[in-house]
mmCIF file of C-alpha atoms (C1' of nucleotides) in Angstrom:
data_model
loop_
_atom_site.group_PDB
_atom_site.id
_atom_site.type_symbol
_atom_site.label_atom_id
_atom_site.label_comp_id
_atom_site.label_asym_id
_atom_site.label_seq_id
_atom_site.Cartn_x
_atom_site.Cartn_y
_atom_site.Cartn_z
ATOM 1 C CA MET S 20 -67.790 2.776 21.332
ATOM 2 C CA ALA S 21 -64.364 1.851 19.454
ATOM 3 C CA ASN S 22 -65.864 1.911 16.110
ATOM 4 C CA GLN S 23 -68.422 3.770 14.352
ATOM 5 C CA PHE S 24 -69.360 0.776 12.652
ATOM 6 C CA ASP S 25 -70.270 -1.323 15.872
ATOM 7 C CA ALA S 26 -73.776 -0.040 16.968
ATOM 8 C CA LEU S 27 -74.690 -0.097 13.247
ATOM 9 C CA LEU S 28 -74.081 -3.839 12.619
ATOM 10 C CA ARG S 29 -75.674 -4.675 15.858
ATOM 11 C CA ARG S 30 -78.861 -2.980 14.703
ATOM 12 C CA LEU S 31 -78.924 -5.294 11.637
ATOM 13 C CA SER S 32 -77.844 -8.127 13.850
ATOM 14 C CA LEU S 33 -74.706 -8.625 11.981
ATOM 15 C CA LYS S 34 -72.124 -10.053 14.208
ATOM 16 C CA VAL S 35 -69.401 -7.137 15.032
ATOM 17 C CA THR S 36 -66.085 -9.258 13.594
ATOM 18 C CA PRO S 37 -62.394 -7.456 12.768
ATOM 19 C CA LYS S 38 -63.236 -8.295 8.958
ATOM 20 C CA ARG S 39 -66.463 -6.522 8.847
ATOM 21 C CA LEU S 40 -65.219 -3.763 10.836
ATOM 22 C CA ALA S 41 -61.760 -3.767 8.603
ATOM 23 C CA ILE S 42 -64.002 -3.590 5.352
ATOM 24 C CA LEU S 43 -66.472 -0.915 6.430
ATOM 25 C CA GLU S 44 -63.214 1.229 7.679
ATOM 26 C CA ILE S 45 -61.790 0.732 4.408
ATOM 27 C CA LEU S 46 -64.688 1.821 2.467
ATOM 28 C CA ALA S 47 -65.323 4.362 4.637
ATOM 29 C CA ALA S 48 -62.081 5.944 4.258
ATOM 30 C CA GLU S 49 -61.938 6.865 0.826
ATOM 31 C CA PRO S 50 -64.935 7.930 -1.497
ATOM 32 C CA ILE S 51 -64.193 5.615 -4.203
ATOM 33 C CA TYR S 52 -65.699 2.547 -5.878
ATOM 34 C CA LEU S 53 -63.706 -0.607 -4.954
ATOM 35 C CA THR S 54 -63.330 -3.928 -6.328
ATOM 36 C CA PRO S 55 -63.357 -6.846 -3.682
ATOM 37 C CA GLU S 56 -59.830 -7.677 -4.807
ATOM 38 C CA GLU S 57 -59.145 -3.549 -3.813
ATOM 39 C CA VAL S 58 -60.630 -4.108 -0.564
ATOM 40 C CA TRP S 59 -58.597 -7.293 0.073
ATOM 41 C CA THR S 60 -55.563 -5.819 -0.892
ATOM 42 C CA ARG S 61 -56.157 -2.840 1.633
ATOM 43 C CA MET S 62 -56.827 -5.542 4.390
ATOM 44 C CA LYS S 63 -53.545 -6.984 3.596
ATOM 45 C CA ARG S 64 -51.653 -3.662 4.275
ATOM 46 C CA LYS S 65 -53.823 -2.910 7.411
ATOM 47 C CA SER S 66 -52.670 -6.380 8.705
ATOM 48 C CA THR S 67 -56.607 -7.423 8.880
ATOM 49 C CA ARG S 68 -55.324 -10.755 6.886
ATOM 50 C CA ALA S 69 -59.167 -12.158 5.517
ATOM 51 C CA GLY S 70 -59.788 -15.038 2.720
ATOM 52 C CA LEU S 71 -61.259 -13.397 -0.529
ATOM 53 C CA PRO S 72 -64.175 -15.204 -0.147
ATOM 54 C CA THR S 73 -64.674 -13.864 3.057
ATOM 55 C CA VAL S 74 -64.386 -10.278 1.518
ATOM 56 C CA TYR S 75 -66.725 -11.418 -0.631
ATOM 57 C CA ARG S 76 -69.442 -12.342 1.272
ATOM 58 C CA ASN S 77 -69.400 -9.507 3.542
ATOM 59 C CA LEU S 78 -69.486 -7.001 0.798
ATOM 60 C CA GLU S 79 -72.940 -8.908 -0.475
ATOM 61 C CA GLU S 80 -74.211 -8.830 3.084
ATOM 62 C CA LEU S 81 -73.395 -5.254 3.809
ATOM 63 C CA SER S 82 -74.833 -3.887 0.159
ATOM 64 C CA ALA S 83 -77.823 -6.487 0.930
ATOM 65 C CA CYS S 84 -78.450 -4.791 4.090
ATOM 66 C CA GLY S 85 -77.937 -1.158 2.303
ATOM 67 C CA ILE S 86 -75.083 -0.376 4.017
ATOM 68 C CA LEU S 87 -72.870 -0.577 0.931
ATOM 69 C CA ILE S 88 -73.632 0.202 -2.410
ATOM 70 C CA LYS S 89 -73.084 -2.443 -5.529
ATOM 71 C CA ILE S 90 -72.856 -1.471 -9.081
ATOM 72 C CA VAL S 91 -71.316 -3.522 -12.190
ATOM 73 C CA HIS S 92 -68.607 -2.092 -14.296
ATOM 74 C CA PRO S 93 -70.235 -1.708 -17.586
ATOM 75 C CA ASP S 94 -67.356 -2.894 -19.563
ATOM 76 C CA ARG S 95 -65.280 -5.395 -17.462
ATOM 77 C CA ARG S 96 -67.544 -7.744 -15.763
ATOM 78 C CA LEU S 97 -66.574 -6.616 -12.140
ATOM 79 C CA TYR S 98 -68.672 -5.880 -8.931
ATOM 80 C CA TYR S 99 -67.753 -2.234 -6.928
ATOM 81 C CA TYR S 100 -68.555 -1.467 -3.818
ATOM 82 C CA PHE S 101 -69.069 2.281 -2.281
ATOM 83 C CA CYS S 102 -69.655 3.424 1.163
ATOM 84 C CA PRO S 103 -72.396 6.269 1.005
ATOM 85 C CA ASN S 104 -72.203 8.652 3.534
ATOM 86 C CA ASP S 105 -75.652 10.237 2.747
ATOM 87 C CA HIS S 106 -78.622 8.902 2.087
ATOM 88 C CA HIS S 107 -78.450 9.822 -2.405
ATOM 89 C CA HIS S 108 -77.700 7.270 -4.486
ATOM 90 C CA HIS S 109 -76.567 9.144 -7.926
ATOM 91 C CA HIS S 110 -73.043 9.555 -8.543
ATOM 92 C CA PHE S 111 -70.541 10.883 -11.062
ATOM 93 C CA VAL S 112 -68.098 8.620 -11.751
ATOM 94 C CA CYS S 113 -64.734 9.633 -12.547
ATOM 95 C CA ILE S 114 -63.321 7.287 -14.956
ATOM 96 C CA SER S 115 -59.653 8.487 -14.316
ATOM 97 C CA CYS S 116 -59.028 8.411 -10.419
ATOM 98 C CA ARG S 117 -62.210 6.170 -9.888
ATOM 99 C CA LYS S 118 -63.625 9.271 -7.171
ATOM 100 C CA VAL S 119 -67.312 9.560 -6.557
ATOM 101 C CA GLU S 120 -68.994 12.663 -6.322
ATOM 102 C CA ASP S 121 -72.733 13.310 -5.445
ATOM 103 C CA LEU S 122 -75.195 14.275 -7.955
ATOM 104 C CA ASN S 123 -77.733 16.764 -6.651
ATOM 105 C CA PHE S 124 -80.005 16.147 -9.805
ATOM 106 C CA CYS S 125 -82.118 13.334 -9.720
ATOM 107 C CA GLY S 126 -84.408 12.842 -12.711
ATOM 108 C CA LEU S 127 -86.537 9.736 -11.202
ATOM 109 C CA ASP S 128 -89.418 11.800 -10.202
ATOM 110 C CA SER S 129 -90.098 12.780 -14.037
ATOM 111 C CA ILE S 130 -89.136 9.331 -15.075
ATOM 112 C CA ASP S 131 -91.575 7.598 -12.790
ATOM 113 C CA ARG S 132 -94.011 9.786 -14.396
ATOM 114 C CA GLU S 133 -93.330 9.468 -17.853
ATOM 115 C CA VAL S 134 -93.379 5.543 -17.228
ATOM 116 C CA ARG S 135 -96.541 5.638 -15.307
ATOM 117 C CA LYS S 136 -98.378 7.967 -17.800
ATOM 118 C CA SER S 137 -97.308 7.075 -21.598
ATOM 119 C CA LEU S 138 -96.205 3.228 -20.938
ATOM 120 C CA LYS S 139 -98.882 2.813 -18.359
ATOM 121 C CA GLY S 140 -95.990 0.603 -16.339
ATOM 122 C CA ALA S 141 -94.527 0.619 -12.915
ATOM 123 C CA VAL S 142 -91.050 1.750 -11.929
ATOM 124 C CA VAL S 143 -89.344 -0.827 -9.746
ATOM 125 C CA SER S 144 -85.854 0.435 -9.322
ATOM 126 C CA HIS S 145 -83.305 2.507 -11.712
ATOM 127 C CA LEU S 146 -79.534 2.648 -12.524
ATOM 128 C CA MET S 147 -78.215 5.573 -13.301
ATOM 129 C CA GLN S 148 -74.280 6.054 -13.138
ATOM 130 C CA VAL S 149 -72.535 9.282 -14.652
ATOM 131 C CA TYR S 150 -68.990 8.772 -15.887
ATOM 132 C CA GLY S 151 -66.410 11.480 -16.909
ATOM 133 C CA ARG S 152 -63.324 13.162 -15.577
ATOM 134 C CA CYS S 153 -63.133 15.056 -12.432
ATOM 135 C CA LYS S 154 -61.745 18.509 -12.039
ATOM 136 C CA GLU S 155 -58.675 17.293 -11.324
ATOM 137 C CA CYS S 156 -58.180 14.498 -13.411
ATOM 138 C CA LEU S 157 -58.871 17.231 -16.065
ATOM 139 C CA ALA S 158 -56.425 19.458 -14.894
ATOM 140 C CA GLY S 159 -53.642 17.137 -14.252
ATOM 141 C CA MET N 6 -81.327 -6.657 -51.579
ATOM 142 C CA ALA N 7 -81.913 -9.763 -49.737
ATOM 143 C CA ASN N 8 -81.336 -8.377 -46.377
ATOM 144 C CA GLN N 9 -81.694 -4.833 -44.668
ATOM 145 C CA PHE N 10 -78.255 -5.376 -42.782
ATOM 146 C CA ASP N 11 -76.325 -5.777 -45.831
ATOM 147 C CA ALA N 12 -75.655 -2.426 -46.571
ATOM 148 C CA LEU N 13 -74.926 -1.281 -43.242
ATOM 149 C CA LEU N 14 -72.341 -3.704 -42.278
ATOM 150 C CA ARG N 15 -70.920 -2.499 -45.991
ATOM 151 C CA ARG N 16 -70.892 0.686 -44.766
ATOM 152 C CA LEU N 17 -68.932 -0.036 -41.674
ATOM 153 C CA SER N 18 -66.562 -2.268 -43.681
ATOM 154 C CA LEU N 19 -67.324 -5.243 -41.729
ATOM 155 C CA LYS N 20 -68.032 -8.375 -44.155
ATOM 156 C CA VAL N 21 -71.453 -9.840 -45.030
ATOM 157 C CA THR N 22 -71.304 -13.694 -43.323
ATOM 158 C CA PRO N 23 -74.229 -15.758 -42.559
ATOM 159 C CA LYS N 24 -73.809 -15.469 -39.226
ATOM 160 C CA ARG N 25 -73.816 -11.373 -38.791
ATOM 161 C CA LEU N 26 -76.860 -11.621 -40.345
ATOM 162 C CA ALA N 27 -78.882 -14.131 -38.691
ATOM 163 C CA ILE N 28 -77.434 -12.351 -35.196
ATOM 164 C CA LEU N 29 -78.858 -8.878 -36.709
ATOM 165 C CA GLU N 30 -82.257 -10.541 -38.013
ATOM 166 C CA ILE N 31 -82.755 -12.256 -34.630
ATOM 167 C CA LEU N 32 -82.057 -9.058 -32.200
ATOM 168 C CA ALA N 33 -84.068 -6.697 -34.707
ATOM 169 C CA ALA N 34 -87.116 -9.211 -34.551
ATOM 170 C CA GLU N 35 -87.795 -8.595 -30.859
ATOM 171 C CA PRO N 36 -87.479 -5.511 -28.655
ATOM 172 C CA ILE N 37 -85.723 -7.467 -25.940
ATOM 173 C CA TYR N 38 -82.459 -7.624 -24.458
ATOM 174 C CA LEU N 39 -81.053 -11.012 -25.020
ATOM 175 C CA THR N 40 -77.634 -12.996 -23.696
ATOM 176 C CA PRO N 41 -74.968 -13.801 -26.016
ATOM 177 C CA GLU N 42 -76.542 -17.742 -25.133
ATOM 178 C CA GLU N 43 -80.055 -16.384 -25.948
ATOM 179 C CA VAL N 44 -78.764 -15.260 -29.007
ATOM 180 C CA TRP N 45 -77.247 -18.547 -29.667
ATOM 181 C CA THR N 46 -80.388 -20.879 -28.827
ATOM 182 C CA ARG N 47 -82.310 -19.284 -31.455
ATOM 183 C CA MET N 48 -79.661 -19.557 -33.908
ATOM 184 C CA LYS N 49 -80.370 -23.225 -33.739
ATOM 185 C CA ARG N 50 -83.869 -22.973 -33.721
ATOM 186 C CA LYS N 51 -83.238 -21.068 -37.226
ATOM 187 C CA SER N 52 -80.672 -23.574 -38.458
ATOM 188 C CA THR N 53 -78.349 -21.153 -38.915
ATOM 189 C CA ARG N 54 -75.792 -23.423 -36.277
ATOM 190 C CA ALA N 55 -72.573 -21.109 -35.149
ATOM 191 C CA GLY N 56 -70.164 -21.388 -32.362
ATOM 192 C CA LEU N 57 -70.763 -19.418 -29.475
ATOM 193 C CA PRO N 58 -67.375 -17.635 -29.378
ATOM 194 C CA THR N 59 -68.524 -16.589 -32.967
ATOM 195 C CA VAL N 60 -71.938 -15.493 -31.361
ATOM 196 C CA TYR N 61 -69.698 -13.386 -28.308
ATOM 197 C CA ARG N 62 -67.512 -11.995 -30.962
ATOM 198 C CA ASN N 63 -69.897 -10.495 -33.412
ATOM 199 C CA LEU N 64 -72.227 -9.243 -30.443
ATOM 200 C CA GLU N 65 -69.074 -7.161 -29.040
ATOM 201 C CA GLU N 66 -68.164 -6.018 -32.903
ATOM 202 C CA LEU N 67 -71.817 -4.514 -33.414
ATOM 203 C CA SER N 68 -72.123 -3.267 -30.353
ATOM 204 C CA ALA N 69 -68.759 -1.545 -30.810
ATOM 205 C CA CYS N 70 -69.754 -0.182 -33.814
ATOM 206 C CA GLY N 71 -73.018 1.336 -32.235
ATOM 207 C CA ILE N 72 -75.544 -0.923 -34.428
ATOM 208 C CA LEU N 73 -76.384 -2.785 -31.069
ATOM 209 C CA ILE N 74 -76.309 -1.464 -27.413
ATOM 210 C CA LYS N 75 -74.588 -3.727 -24.551
ATOM 211 C CA ILE N 76 -75.698 -3.408 -20.764
ATOM 212 C CA VAL N 77 -74.569 -5.760 -18.147
ATOM 213 C CA HIS N 78 -77.106 -7.395 -15.827
ATOM 214 C CA PRO N 79 -76.811 -5.541 -12.425
ATOM 215 C CA ASP N 80 -77.150 -8.395 -10.194
ATOM 216 C CA ARG N 81 -76.183 -11.435 -12.190
ATOM 217 C CA ARG N 82 -73.375 -11.040 -14.254
ATOM 218 C CA LEU N 83 -74.353 -11.256 -17.818
ATOM 219 C CA TYR N 84 -73.881 -9.391 -20.961
ATOM 220 C CA TYR N 85 -77.420 -8.122 -22.560
ATOM 221 C CA TYR N 86 -77.826 -6.933 -26.443
ATOM 222 C CA PHE N 87 -80.551 -4.818 -27.812
ATOM 223 C CA CYS N 88 -81.051 -3.712 -31.187
ATOM 224 C CA PRO N 89 -82.382 -0.056 -31.174
ATOM 225 C CA ASN N 90 -84.408 1.279 -34.379
ATOM 226 C CA ASP N 91 -84.048 4.440 -33.098
ATOM 227 C CA HIS N 92 -81.418 6.507 -31.569
ATOM 228 C CA HIS N 93 -82.672 6.955 -28.603
ATOM 229 C CA HIS N 94 -80.757 4.934 -25.780
ATOM 230 C CA HIS N 95 -82.918 5.490 -22.434
ATOM 231 C CA HIS N 96 -84.904 2.032 -21.601
ATOM 232 C CA PHE N 97 -87.937 1.118 -19.444
ATOM 233 C CA VAL N 98 -86.407 -2.420 -19.140
ATOM 234 C CA CYS N 99 -89.433 -4.968 -17.781
ATOM 235 C CA ILE N 100 -88.012 -7.007 -15.413
ATOM 236 C CA SER N 101 -90.861 -9.791 -15.901
ATOM 237 C CA CYS N 102 -90.877 -10.202 -19.727
ATOM 238 C CA ARG N 103 -87.535 -8.342 -20.169
ATOM 239 C CA LYS N 104 -89.289 -6.097 -23.221
ATOM 240 C CA VAL N 105 -87.956 -2.980 -23.510
ATOM 241 C CA GLU N 106 -89.335 0.149 -23.781
ATOM 242 C CA ASP N 107 -88.061 3.972 -24.888
ATOM 243 C CA LEU N 108 -88.141 6.494 -22.552
ATOM 244 C CA ASN N 109 -88.654 10.041 -24.278
ATOM 245 C CA PHE N 110 -87.543 11.718 -21.126
ATOM 246 C CA CYS N 111 -83.310 12.223 -20.683
ATOM 247 C CA GLY N 112 -82.305 14.069 -18.090
ATOM 248 C CA LEU N 113 -78.477 14.087 -19.685
ATOM 249 C CA ASP N 114 -79.070 17.913 -20.224
ATOM 250 C CA SER N 115 -79.297 18.785 -17.087
ATOM 251 C CA ILE N 116 -76.657 16.046 -15.316
ATOM 252 C CA ASP N 117 -74.170 17.618 -17.810
ATOM 253 C CA ARG N 118 -75.155 21.002 -17.001
ATOM 254 C CA GLU N 119 -74.922 20.294 -13.019
ATOM 255 C CA VAL N 120 -71.808 18.396 -13.537
ATOM 256 C CA ARG N 121 -69.838 21.215 -15.743
ATOM 257 C CA LYS N 122 -70.828 23.887 -12.940
ATOM 258 C CA SER N 123 -70.838 22.675 -9.687
ATOM 259 C CA LEU N 124 -68.119 19.758 -10.023
ATOM 260 C CA LYS N 125 -66.089 21.587 -12.803
ATOM 261 C CA GLY N 126 -65.985 18.006 -14.426
ATOM 262 C CA ALA N 127 -67.088 16.712 -17.800
ATOM 263 C CA VAL N 128 -69.102 14.051 -18.491
ATOM 264 C CA VAL N 129 -67.842 11.366 -20.901
ATOM 265 C CA SER N 130 -70.784 8.293 -20.813
ATOM 266 C CA HIS N 131 -73.550 7.503 -18.629
ATOM 267 C CA LEU N 132 -75.828 4.711 -18.114
ATOM 268 C CA MET N 133 -79.127 4.943 -17.336
ATOM 269 C CA GLN N 134 -81.611 1.596 -16.562
ATOM 270 C CA VAL N 135 -85.105 1.931 -15.167
ATOM 271 C CA TYR N 136 -86.465 -1.445 -13.752
ATOM 272 C CA GLY N 137 -90.129 -2.273 -13.899
ATOM 273 C CA ARG N 138 -93.319 -4.012 -14.942
ATOM 274 C CA CYS N 139 -94.819 -2.984 -18.594
ATOM 275 C CA LYS N 140 -98.696 -2.804 -18.935
ATOM 276 C CA GLU N 141 -99.040 -6.287 -20.376
ATOM 277 C CA CYS N 142 -97.398 -7.780 -16.920
ATOM 278 C CA LEU N 143 -98.687 -5.512 -14.530
ATOM 279 C CA ALA N 144 -102.226 -6.555 -16.014
ATOM 280 C CA GLY N 145 -101.511 -10.328 -16.219
ATOM 281 C "C1'" DT J 19 -60.350 -16.746 -60.928
ATOM 282 C "C1'" DC J 20 -57.275 -15.789 -57.203
ATOM 283 C "C1'" DC J 21 -54.951 -13.555 -53.141
ATOM 284 C "C1'" DT J 22 -55.362 -11.912 -48.820
ATOM 285 C "C1'" DA J 23 -57.320 -10.515 -44.883
ATOM 286 C "C1'" DA J 24 -61.108 -11.258 -41.943
ATOM 287 C "C1'" DT J 25 -64.031 -14.758 -40.073
ATOM 288 C "C1'" DT J 26 -65.156 -18.846 -37.809
ATOM 289 C "C1'" DG J 27 -65.080 -23.173 -34.684
ATOM 290 C "C1'" DA J 28 -63.569 -26.422 -31.254
ATOM 291 C "C1'" DA J 29 -60.871 -26.871 -27.608
ATOM 292 C "C1'" DA J 30 -58.344 -24.811 -23.760
ATOM 293 C "C1'" DA J 31 -57.651 -20.635 -21.042
ATOM 294 C "C1'" DT J 32 -59.490 -17.072 -18.264
ATOM 295 C "C1'" DG J 33 -60.593 -14.962 -14.126
ATOM 296 C "C1'" DA J 34 -63.982 -13.330 -11.231
ATOM 297 C "C1'" DT J 35 -67.078 -15.042 -8.297
ATOM 298 C "C1'" DT J 36 -69.561 -18.992 -5.360
ATOM 299 C "C1'" DT J 37 -69.753 -23.309 -2.755
ATOM 300 C "C1'" DC J 38 -68.113 -26.665 0.549
ATOM 301 C "C1'" DT J 39 -66.101 -28.221 4.466
ATOM 302 C "C1'" DG J 40 -64.236 -28.410 8.638
ATOM 303 C "C1'" DA J 41 -62.402 -25.063 12.272
ATOM 304 C "C1'" DT J 42 -62.821 -20.800 14.778
ATOM 305 C "C1'" DT J 43 -65.138 -16.889 16.796
ATOM 306 C "C1'" DA J 44 -68.852 -13.454 18.942
ATOM 307 C "C1'" DT J 45 -72.479 -13.076 21.572
ATOM 308 C "C1'" DA J 46 -76.472 -14.972 24.258
ATOM 309 C "C1'" DG J 47 -78.068 -17.002 28.501
ATOM 310 C "C1'" DC J 48 -76.625 -18.612 32.730
ATOM 311 C "C1'" DG E 3 -66.622 -15.599 33.516
ATOM 312 C "C1'" DC E 4 -68.494 -19.512 30.902
ATOM 313 C "C1'" DT E 5 -70.998 -22.444 28.040
ATOM 314 C "C1'" DA E 6 -73.645 -23.676 24.454
ATOM 315 C "C1'" DT E 7 -74.320 -22.150 19.783
ATOM 316 C "C1'" DA E 8 -75.410 -20.262 15.673
ATOM 317 C "C1'" DA E 9 -72.646 -17.190 12.796
ATOM 318 C "C1'" DT E 10 -68.290 -16.458 10.483
ATOM 319 C "C1'" DC E 11 -64.091 -18.097 8.994
ATOM 320 C "C1'" DA E 12 -59.881 -19.813 5.276
ATOM 321 C "C1'" DG E 13 -58.718 -22.301 2.358
ATOM 322 C "C1'" DA E 14 -59.138 -25.477 -1.537
ATOM 323 C "C1'" DA E 15 -61.705 -26.510 -5.088
ATOM 324 C "C1'" DA E 16 -65.770 -25.792 -8.436
ATOM 325 C "C1'" DT E 17 -68.759 -22.895 -11.224
ATOM 326 C "C1'" DC E 18 -69.591 -20.561 -15.566
ATOM 327 C "C1'" DA E 19 -69.805 -16.280 -18.164
ATOM 328 C "C1'" DT E 20 -66.663 -15.209 -21.360
ATOM 329 C "C1'" DT E 21 -62.131 -14.787 -24.177
ATOM 330 C "C1'" DT E 22 -58.186 -16.617 -26.407
ATOM 331 C "C1'" DT E 23 -55.929 -19.605 -29.494
ATOM 332 C "C1'" DC E 24 -55.028 -21.619 -33.911
ATOM 333 C "C1'" DA E 25 -55.929 -23.876 -37.905
ATOM 334 C "C1'" DA E 26 -59.612 -24.318 -41.016
ATOM 335 C "C1'" DT E 27 -62.863 -21.463 -43.938
ATOM 336 C "C1'" DT E 28 -64.986 -17.566 -46.439
ATOM 337 C "C1'" DA E 29 -65.965 -13.160 -48.303
ATOM 338 C "C1'" DG E 30 -64.650 -9.564 -51.187
ATOM 339 C "C1'" DG E 31 -61.494 -6.655 -54.056
ATOM 340 C "C1'" DA E 32 -57.671 -6.802 -57.768
#
DNA sequence: TCCTAATTGAAAATGATTTCTGATTATAGC
DNA sequence: GCTATAATCAGAAATCATTTTCAATTAGGA
């Protein structure tokens, strides 16, 4: 199996195309949230040229089936995509270098309990992003 | 003092204009996140006609100085604005009726401690939104 | 009241994302 | 391997929330 994502795509009955593999390789290579356009630029560098709409479509598809995580930038109206290697979806995002680090802490259990108890509602999903500066950016 | 926001605006050295007051009144009247366009529509109903750019400008300004809270919808690429009456910025947002309720629980202290200790980074800001169905929508 | 800077409206611009169309390509079945 | 076919693709054009521009108006201090 030339590529680690080959089997993953097949399992999800998505065709294994050079574009899809390139996108996944780029995102798997750096633990950073990238915009569709940044992924596209990196593809050109790797001489896997693709149309921007293709990049958008694939990122959307791959995040829809759970391979990638998609977030919105809270200030600019942009989508960012990230390839997590584990299943923990809470991140510390450095506002300088955009590096992503995992947060071991997840307060969702307490939140779920709180919503159920005092609001009598039901939690469907949640979004938690913590922004700051990472160790390296604080030093530099 | 004809209007409760009069003094607030003066304190922030923002001119007290009919449009600004109308926007604040609309948002203060319902505990719901509204899009700029929804605010604009409600202004027309109140016969305080304003241009859409004016609504955008004011919402941006008012959220910049902390009177309003601005979030991005995680799926559609829209801005939502909300007028909090207290200072607690964690919300439970009903995905059916869009009503906003406060969450007493805030895990930021623990997160801050975690980031400082194990990542050696510094938290600058955070975004937590919990989506679900409120009591009424669960019943209806 | 007058002056000046802030605010506003209307139209045009922006820019990320999506849609459309007609090629191209991966893969299942032979 | 070969073929059929459904998925995928590129490029151009469209979409649409938001922003900018600029001339006209207005709020608030002097």
